[in-house]
mmCIF file of C-alpha atoms in Angstrom:
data_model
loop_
_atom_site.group_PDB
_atom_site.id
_atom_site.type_symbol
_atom_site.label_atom_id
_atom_site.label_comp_id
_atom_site.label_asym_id
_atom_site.label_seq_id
_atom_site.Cartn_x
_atom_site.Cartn_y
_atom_site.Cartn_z
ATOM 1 C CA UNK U 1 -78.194 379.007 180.362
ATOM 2 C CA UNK U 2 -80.575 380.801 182.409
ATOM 3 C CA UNK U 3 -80.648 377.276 184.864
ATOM 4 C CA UNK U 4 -77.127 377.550 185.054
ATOM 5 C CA UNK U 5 -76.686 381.307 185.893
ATOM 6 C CA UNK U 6 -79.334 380.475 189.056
ATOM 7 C CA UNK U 7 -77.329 377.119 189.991
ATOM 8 C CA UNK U 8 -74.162 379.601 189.702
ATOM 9 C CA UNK U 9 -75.559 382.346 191.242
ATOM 10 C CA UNK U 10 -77.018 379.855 194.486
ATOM 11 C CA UNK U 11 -74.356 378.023 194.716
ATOM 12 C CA UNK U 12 -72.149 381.767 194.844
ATOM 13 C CA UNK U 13 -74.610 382.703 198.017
ATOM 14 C CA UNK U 14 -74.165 379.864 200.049
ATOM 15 C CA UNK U 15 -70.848 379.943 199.565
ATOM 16 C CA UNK U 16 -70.732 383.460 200.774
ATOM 17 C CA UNK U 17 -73.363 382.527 202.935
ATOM 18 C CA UNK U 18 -70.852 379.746 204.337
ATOM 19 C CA UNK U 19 -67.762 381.845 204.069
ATOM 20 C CA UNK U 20 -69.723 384.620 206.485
ATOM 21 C CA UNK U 21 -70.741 382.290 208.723
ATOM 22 C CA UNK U 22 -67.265 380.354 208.881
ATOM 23 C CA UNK U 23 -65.752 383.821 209.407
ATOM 24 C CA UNK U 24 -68.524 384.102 212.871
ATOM 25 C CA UNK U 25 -67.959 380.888 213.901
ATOM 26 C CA UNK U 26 -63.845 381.669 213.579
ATOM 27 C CA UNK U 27 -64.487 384.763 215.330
ATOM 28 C CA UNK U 28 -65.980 383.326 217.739
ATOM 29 C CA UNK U 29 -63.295 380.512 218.108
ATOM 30 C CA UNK U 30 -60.953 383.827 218.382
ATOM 31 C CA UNK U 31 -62.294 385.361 221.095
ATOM 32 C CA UNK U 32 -63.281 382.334 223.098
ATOM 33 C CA UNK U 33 -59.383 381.538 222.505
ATOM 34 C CA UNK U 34 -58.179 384.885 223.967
ATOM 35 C CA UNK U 35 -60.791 384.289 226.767
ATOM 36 C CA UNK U 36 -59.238 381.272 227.993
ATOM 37 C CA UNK U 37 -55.787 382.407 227.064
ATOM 38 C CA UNK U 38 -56.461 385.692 229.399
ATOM 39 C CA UNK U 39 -57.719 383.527 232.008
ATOM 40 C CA UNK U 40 -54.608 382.243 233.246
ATOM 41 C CA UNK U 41 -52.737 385.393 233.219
ATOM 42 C CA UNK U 42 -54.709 387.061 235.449
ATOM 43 C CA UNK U 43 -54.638 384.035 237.644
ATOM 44 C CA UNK U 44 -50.584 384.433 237.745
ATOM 45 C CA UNK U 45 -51.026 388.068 238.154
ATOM 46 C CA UNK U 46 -52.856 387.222 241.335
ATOM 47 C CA UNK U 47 -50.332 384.617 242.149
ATOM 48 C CA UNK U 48 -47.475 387.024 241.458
ATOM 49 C CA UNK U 49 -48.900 389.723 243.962
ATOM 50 C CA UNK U 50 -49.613 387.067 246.705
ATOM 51 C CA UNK U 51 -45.924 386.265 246.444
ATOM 52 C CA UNK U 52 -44.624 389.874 246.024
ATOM 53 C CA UNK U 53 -46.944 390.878 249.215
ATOM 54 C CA UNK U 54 -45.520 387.262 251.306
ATOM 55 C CA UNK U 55 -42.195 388.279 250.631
ATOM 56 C CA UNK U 56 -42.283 391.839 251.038
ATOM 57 C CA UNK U 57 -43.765 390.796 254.540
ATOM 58 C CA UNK U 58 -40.844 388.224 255.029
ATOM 59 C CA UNK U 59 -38.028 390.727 254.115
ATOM 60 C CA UNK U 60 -38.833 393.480 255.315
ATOM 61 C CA UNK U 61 -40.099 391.687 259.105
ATOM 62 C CA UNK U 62 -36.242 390.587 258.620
ATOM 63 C CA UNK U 63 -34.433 393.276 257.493
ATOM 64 C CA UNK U 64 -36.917 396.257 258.469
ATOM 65 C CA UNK U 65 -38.835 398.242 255.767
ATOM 66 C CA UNK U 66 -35.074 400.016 254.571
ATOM 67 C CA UNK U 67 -35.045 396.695 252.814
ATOM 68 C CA UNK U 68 -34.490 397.148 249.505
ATOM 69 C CA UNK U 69 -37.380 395.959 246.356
ATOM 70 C CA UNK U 70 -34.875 393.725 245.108
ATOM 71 C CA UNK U 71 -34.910 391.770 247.925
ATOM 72 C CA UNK U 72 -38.269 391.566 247.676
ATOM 73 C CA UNK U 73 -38.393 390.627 243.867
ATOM 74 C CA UNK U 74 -35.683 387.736 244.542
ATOM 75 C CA UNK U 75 -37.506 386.260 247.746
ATOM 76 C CA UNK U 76 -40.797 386.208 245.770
ATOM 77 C CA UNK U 77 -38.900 384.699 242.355
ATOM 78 C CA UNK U 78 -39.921 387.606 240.432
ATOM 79 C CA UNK U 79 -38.308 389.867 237.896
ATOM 80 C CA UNK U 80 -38.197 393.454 240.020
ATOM 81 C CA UNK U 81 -40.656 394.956 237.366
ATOM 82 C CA UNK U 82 -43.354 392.761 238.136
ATOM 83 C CA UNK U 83 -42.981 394.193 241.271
ATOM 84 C CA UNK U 84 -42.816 397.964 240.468
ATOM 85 C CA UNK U 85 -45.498 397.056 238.042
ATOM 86 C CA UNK U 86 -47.871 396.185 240.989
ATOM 87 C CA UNK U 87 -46.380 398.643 243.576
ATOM 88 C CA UNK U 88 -45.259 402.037 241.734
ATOM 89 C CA UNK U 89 -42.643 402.739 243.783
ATOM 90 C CA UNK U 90 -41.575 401.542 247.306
ATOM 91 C CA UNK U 91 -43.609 403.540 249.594
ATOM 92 C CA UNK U 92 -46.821 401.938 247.853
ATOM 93 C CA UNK U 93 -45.514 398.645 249.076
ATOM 94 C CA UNK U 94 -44.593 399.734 252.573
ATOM 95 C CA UNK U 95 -47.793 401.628 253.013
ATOM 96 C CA UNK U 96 -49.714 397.885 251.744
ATOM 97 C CA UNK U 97 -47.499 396.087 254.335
ATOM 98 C CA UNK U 98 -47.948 398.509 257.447
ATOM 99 C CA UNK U 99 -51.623 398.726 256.909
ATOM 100 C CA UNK U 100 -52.499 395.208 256.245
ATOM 101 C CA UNK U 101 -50.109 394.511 259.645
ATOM 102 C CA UNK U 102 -51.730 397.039 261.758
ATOM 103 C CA UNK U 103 -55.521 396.126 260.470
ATOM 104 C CA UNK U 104 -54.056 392.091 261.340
ATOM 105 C CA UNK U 105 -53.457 393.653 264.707
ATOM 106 C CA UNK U 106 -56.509 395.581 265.510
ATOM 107 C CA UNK U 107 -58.303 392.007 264.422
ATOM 108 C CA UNK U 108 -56.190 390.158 266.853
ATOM 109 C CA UNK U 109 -57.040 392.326 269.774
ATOM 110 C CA UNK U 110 -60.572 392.564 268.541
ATOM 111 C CA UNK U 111 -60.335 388.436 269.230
ATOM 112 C CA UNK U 112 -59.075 388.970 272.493
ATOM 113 C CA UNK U 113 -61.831 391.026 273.269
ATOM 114 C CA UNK U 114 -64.241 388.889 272.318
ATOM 115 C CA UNK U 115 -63.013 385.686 273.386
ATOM 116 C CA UNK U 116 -61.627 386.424 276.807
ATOM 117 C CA UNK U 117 -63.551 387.223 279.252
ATOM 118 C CA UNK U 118 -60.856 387.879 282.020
ATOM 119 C CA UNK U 119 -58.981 391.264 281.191
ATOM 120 C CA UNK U 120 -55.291 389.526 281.838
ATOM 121 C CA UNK U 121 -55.597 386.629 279.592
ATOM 122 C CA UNK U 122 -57.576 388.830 277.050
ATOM 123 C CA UNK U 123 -54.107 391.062 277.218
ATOM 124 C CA UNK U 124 -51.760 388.065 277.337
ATOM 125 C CA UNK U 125 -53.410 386.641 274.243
ATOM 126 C CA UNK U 126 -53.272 389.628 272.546
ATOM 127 C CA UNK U 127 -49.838 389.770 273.029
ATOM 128 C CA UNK U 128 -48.661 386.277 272.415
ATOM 129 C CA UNK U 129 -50.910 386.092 269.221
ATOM 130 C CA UNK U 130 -49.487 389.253 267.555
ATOM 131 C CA UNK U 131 -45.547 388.383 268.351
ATOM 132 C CA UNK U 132 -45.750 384.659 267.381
ATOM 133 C CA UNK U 133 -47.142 386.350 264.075
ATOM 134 C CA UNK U 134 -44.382 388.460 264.030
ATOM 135 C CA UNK U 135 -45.948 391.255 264.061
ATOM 136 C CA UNK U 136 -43.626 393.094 265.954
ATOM 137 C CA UNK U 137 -41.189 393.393 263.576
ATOM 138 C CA UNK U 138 -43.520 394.991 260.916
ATOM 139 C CA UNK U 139 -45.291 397.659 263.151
ATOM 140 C CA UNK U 140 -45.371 400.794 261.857
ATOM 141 C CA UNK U 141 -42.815 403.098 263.311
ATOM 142 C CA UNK U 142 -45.176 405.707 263.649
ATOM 143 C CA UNK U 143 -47.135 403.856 265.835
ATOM 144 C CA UNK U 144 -44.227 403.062 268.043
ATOM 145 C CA UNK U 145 -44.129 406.808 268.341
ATOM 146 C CA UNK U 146 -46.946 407.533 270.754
ATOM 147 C CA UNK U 147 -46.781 410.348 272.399
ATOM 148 C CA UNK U 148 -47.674 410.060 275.959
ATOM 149 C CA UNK U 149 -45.941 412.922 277.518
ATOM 150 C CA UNK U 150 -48.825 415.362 279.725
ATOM 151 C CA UNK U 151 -47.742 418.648 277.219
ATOM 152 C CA UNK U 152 -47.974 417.034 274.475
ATOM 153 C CA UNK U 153 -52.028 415.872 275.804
ATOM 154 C CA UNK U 154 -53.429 418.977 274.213
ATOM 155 C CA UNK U 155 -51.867 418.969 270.939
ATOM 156 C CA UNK U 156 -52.788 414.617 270.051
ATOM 157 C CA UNK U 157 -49.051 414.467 268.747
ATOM 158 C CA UNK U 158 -47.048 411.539 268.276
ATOM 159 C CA UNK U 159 -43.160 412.059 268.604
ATOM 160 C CA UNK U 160 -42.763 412.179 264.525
ATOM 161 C CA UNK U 161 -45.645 415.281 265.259
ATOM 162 C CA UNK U 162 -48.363 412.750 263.704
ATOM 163 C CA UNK U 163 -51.910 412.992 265.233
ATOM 164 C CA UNK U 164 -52.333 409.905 267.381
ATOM 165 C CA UNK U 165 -55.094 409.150 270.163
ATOM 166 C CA UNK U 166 -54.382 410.711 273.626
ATOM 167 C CA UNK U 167 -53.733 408.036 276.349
ATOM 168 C CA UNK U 168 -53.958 407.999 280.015
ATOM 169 C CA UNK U 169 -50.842 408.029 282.337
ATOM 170 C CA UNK U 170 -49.566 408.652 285.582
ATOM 171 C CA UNK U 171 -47.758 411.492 285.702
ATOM 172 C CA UNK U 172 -44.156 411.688 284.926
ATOM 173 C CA UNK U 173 -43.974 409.014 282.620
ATOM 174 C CA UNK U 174 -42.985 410.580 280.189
ATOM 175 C CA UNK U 175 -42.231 409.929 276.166
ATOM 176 C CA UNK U 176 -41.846 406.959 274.500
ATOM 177 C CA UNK U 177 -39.726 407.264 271.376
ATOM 178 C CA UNK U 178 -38.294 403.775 269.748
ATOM 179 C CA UNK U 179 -35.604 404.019 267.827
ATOM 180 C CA UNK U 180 -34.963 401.709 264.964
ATOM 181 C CA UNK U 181 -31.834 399.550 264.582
ATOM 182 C CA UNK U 182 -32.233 399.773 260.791
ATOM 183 C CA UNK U 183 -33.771 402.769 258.530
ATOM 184 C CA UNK U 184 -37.521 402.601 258.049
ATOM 185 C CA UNK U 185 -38.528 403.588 254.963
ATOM 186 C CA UNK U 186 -42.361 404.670 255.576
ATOM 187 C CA UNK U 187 -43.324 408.307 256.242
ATOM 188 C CA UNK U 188 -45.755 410.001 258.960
ATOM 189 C CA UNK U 189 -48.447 408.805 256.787
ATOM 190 C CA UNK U 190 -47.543 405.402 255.828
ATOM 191 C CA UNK U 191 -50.618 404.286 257.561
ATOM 192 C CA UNK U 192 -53.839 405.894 257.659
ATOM 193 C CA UNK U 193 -54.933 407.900 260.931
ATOM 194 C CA UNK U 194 -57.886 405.980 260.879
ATOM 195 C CA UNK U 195 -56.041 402.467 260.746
ATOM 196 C CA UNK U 196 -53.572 403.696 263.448
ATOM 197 C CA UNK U 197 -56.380 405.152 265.558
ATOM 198 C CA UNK U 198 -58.184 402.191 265.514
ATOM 199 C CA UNK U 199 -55.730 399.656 266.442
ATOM 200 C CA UNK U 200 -54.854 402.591 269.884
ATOM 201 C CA UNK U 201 -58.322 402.323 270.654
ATOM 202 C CA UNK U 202 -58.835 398.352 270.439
ATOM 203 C CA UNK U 203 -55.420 397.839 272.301
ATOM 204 C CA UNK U 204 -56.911 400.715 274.606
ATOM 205 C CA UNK U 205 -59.552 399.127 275.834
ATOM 206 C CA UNK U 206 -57.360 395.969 276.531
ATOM 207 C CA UNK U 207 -55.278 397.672 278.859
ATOM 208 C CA UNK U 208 -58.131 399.154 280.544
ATOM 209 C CA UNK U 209 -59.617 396.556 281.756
ATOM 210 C CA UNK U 210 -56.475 394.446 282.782
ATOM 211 C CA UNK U 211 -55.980 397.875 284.983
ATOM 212 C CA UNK U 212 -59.276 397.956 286.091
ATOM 213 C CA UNK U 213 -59.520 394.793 287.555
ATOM 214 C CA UNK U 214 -56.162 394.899 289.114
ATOM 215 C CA UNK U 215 -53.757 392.745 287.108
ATOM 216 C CA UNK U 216 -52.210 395.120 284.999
ATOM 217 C CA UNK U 217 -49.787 398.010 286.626
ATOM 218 C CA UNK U 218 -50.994 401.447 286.785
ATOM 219 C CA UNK U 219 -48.300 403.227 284.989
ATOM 220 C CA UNK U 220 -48.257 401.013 281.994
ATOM 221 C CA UNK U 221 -49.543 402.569 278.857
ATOM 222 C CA UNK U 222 -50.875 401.380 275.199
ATOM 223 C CA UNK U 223 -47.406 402.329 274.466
ATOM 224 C CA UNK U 224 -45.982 399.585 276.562
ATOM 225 C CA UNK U 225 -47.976 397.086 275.208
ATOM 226 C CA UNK U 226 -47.183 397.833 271.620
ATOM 227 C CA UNK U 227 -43.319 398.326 272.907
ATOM 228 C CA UNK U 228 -43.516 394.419 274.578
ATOM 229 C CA UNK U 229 -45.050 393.610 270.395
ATOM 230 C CA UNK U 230 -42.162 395.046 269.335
ATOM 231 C CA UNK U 231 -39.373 393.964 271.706
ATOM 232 C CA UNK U 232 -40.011 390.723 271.935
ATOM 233 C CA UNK U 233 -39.892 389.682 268.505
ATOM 234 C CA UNK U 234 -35.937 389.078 268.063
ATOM 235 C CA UNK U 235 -34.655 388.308 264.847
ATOM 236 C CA UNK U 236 -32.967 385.149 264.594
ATOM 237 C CA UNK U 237 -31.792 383.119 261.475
ATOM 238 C CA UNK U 238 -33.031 379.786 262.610
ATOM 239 C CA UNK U 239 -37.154 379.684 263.386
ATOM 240 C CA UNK U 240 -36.736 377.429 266.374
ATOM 241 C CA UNK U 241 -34.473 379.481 268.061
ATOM 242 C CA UNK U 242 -36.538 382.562 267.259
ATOM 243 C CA UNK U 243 -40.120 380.846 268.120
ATOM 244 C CA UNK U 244 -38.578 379.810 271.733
ATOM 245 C CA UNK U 245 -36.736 383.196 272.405
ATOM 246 C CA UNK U 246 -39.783 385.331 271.742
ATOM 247 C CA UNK U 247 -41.483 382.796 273.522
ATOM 248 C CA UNK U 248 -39.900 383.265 276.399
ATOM 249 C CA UNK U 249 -38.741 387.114 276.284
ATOM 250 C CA UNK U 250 -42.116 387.572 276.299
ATOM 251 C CA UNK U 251 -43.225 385.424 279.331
ATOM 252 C CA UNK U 252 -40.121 388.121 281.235
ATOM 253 C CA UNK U 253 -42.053 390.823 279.923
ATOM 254 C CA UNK U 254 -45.448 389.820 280.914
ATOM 255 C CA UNK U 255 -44.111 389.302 284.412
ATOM 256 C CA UNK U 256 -43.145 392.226 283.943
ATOM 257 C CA UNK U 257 -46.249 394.117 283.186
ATOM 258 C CA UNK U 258 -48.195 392.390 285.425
ATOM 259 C CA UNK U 259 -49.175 394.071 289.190
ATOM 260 C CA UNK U 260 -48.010 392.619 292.378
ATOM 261 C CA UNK U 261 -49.889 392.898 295.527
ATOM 262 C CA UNK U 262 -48.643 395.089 298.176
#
């Protein structure tokens, strides 16, 4: 009896031994299952803000950044929760889509600068770069705004009254204000002032030294440059036909810019 209680009582152990162990192992099992089941939601999340950010970026070069988010949610084939569950509300995405366009720009005249070596092709590149990009349709309208007006030196204002980098001009030139066909949704401080600033100063020293050496006209200002950005980026509903007019509105406007001997 005694033989059998110890055969009993062994036998109970490992079997609780087992059970314990099967319990680890199926814990284990568990959360290596929720590890690999995890994995590929935070893959689509990824994937689901890369398309929310490439269509905000689409519709709202299109349509200007009054666009509304379910535009947004239907060009990026996603309910319009996932997107206010990435973006809180609209101005989040706006602010993500001005700043990543005006840090693109400030890189693409950074290139130009380094790449370049004579001031008017350094300029021209610039400029073709940033509107076959399309970047002119996604500038922040308070960098449009640049105040270059000689009473408004002192004060650093833009036209919206943000604080922008001075600029040279000859006198008279007066203010450049650009007024949107559509309603822009961002406010004075959709963009950082350090973003903004930047991107003046890089485009700055551009026009400086197409002016310095002669092949850029005196009176033209950062202003104008980010104006030609701007202007000649047309919005037309078949690419071709919007690739070839910027294209060539913008080979007018370099003419344009460009100095002519006496």
């Amino acid at each position: 009896m005694h033989i059998q209680d110890t055969h009993w009582s062994t036998a109970s152990a490992v079997a609780s031994g087992g059970g314990a162990m099967g319990t680890a192992a199926g814990a284990g099992r568990g959360e290596e299952s929720r590890a690999v089941r995890t994995t590929p939601l935070r893959v689509d999340a990824q994937r689901n803000l890369e398309h929310v950010l490439r269509a905000a970026r689409e519709v709202f070069g299109e349509l200007g950044y009054g666009a509304p988010m379910e535009d947004v949610a239907r060009r990026a084939r996603v309910g319009v929760g996932t997107v206010y569950r990435r973006f809180p509300s609209k101005d989040v995405l706006v602010r993500r889509i001005a700043e990543e366009e005006t840090s693109r720009l400030t890189d693409q005249a950074r290139a130009a600068l380094g790449q370049e070596d004579e001031p008017w092709s350094a300029l021209s590149r610039f400029l073709r770069t940033s509107v076959a990009s399309g970047a002119g349709r996604l500038l922040p309208p308070q960098v449009l705004r640049v105040s270059v007006a000689e009473e408004r030196a002192d004060e650093g204002a833009g036209a919206d009254g943000a604080r922008v980098p001075q600029q040279r001009t000859e006198p008279g030139a007066g203010e450049l204000r650009l007024v949107p066909d559509q309603p822009v949704a961002p406010a004075p401080e959709a963009v950082d002032d350090t973003g903004a600033a930047e991107l003046l100063e890089v485009v700055g020293r551009l026009v400086e030294r197409a002016r310095a050496a002669g092949e850029l006209r005196a009176d033209v200002s950062v202003s104008d440059v980010l104006l030609v950005i701007a202007t000649a980026a047309p919005a037309l509903p078949d690419a071709a036909q919007q690739a070839a007019a910027s294209s060539r509105l913008l080979d007018i406007l370099l003419e344009g810019l460009r100095s002519r001997p006496a």
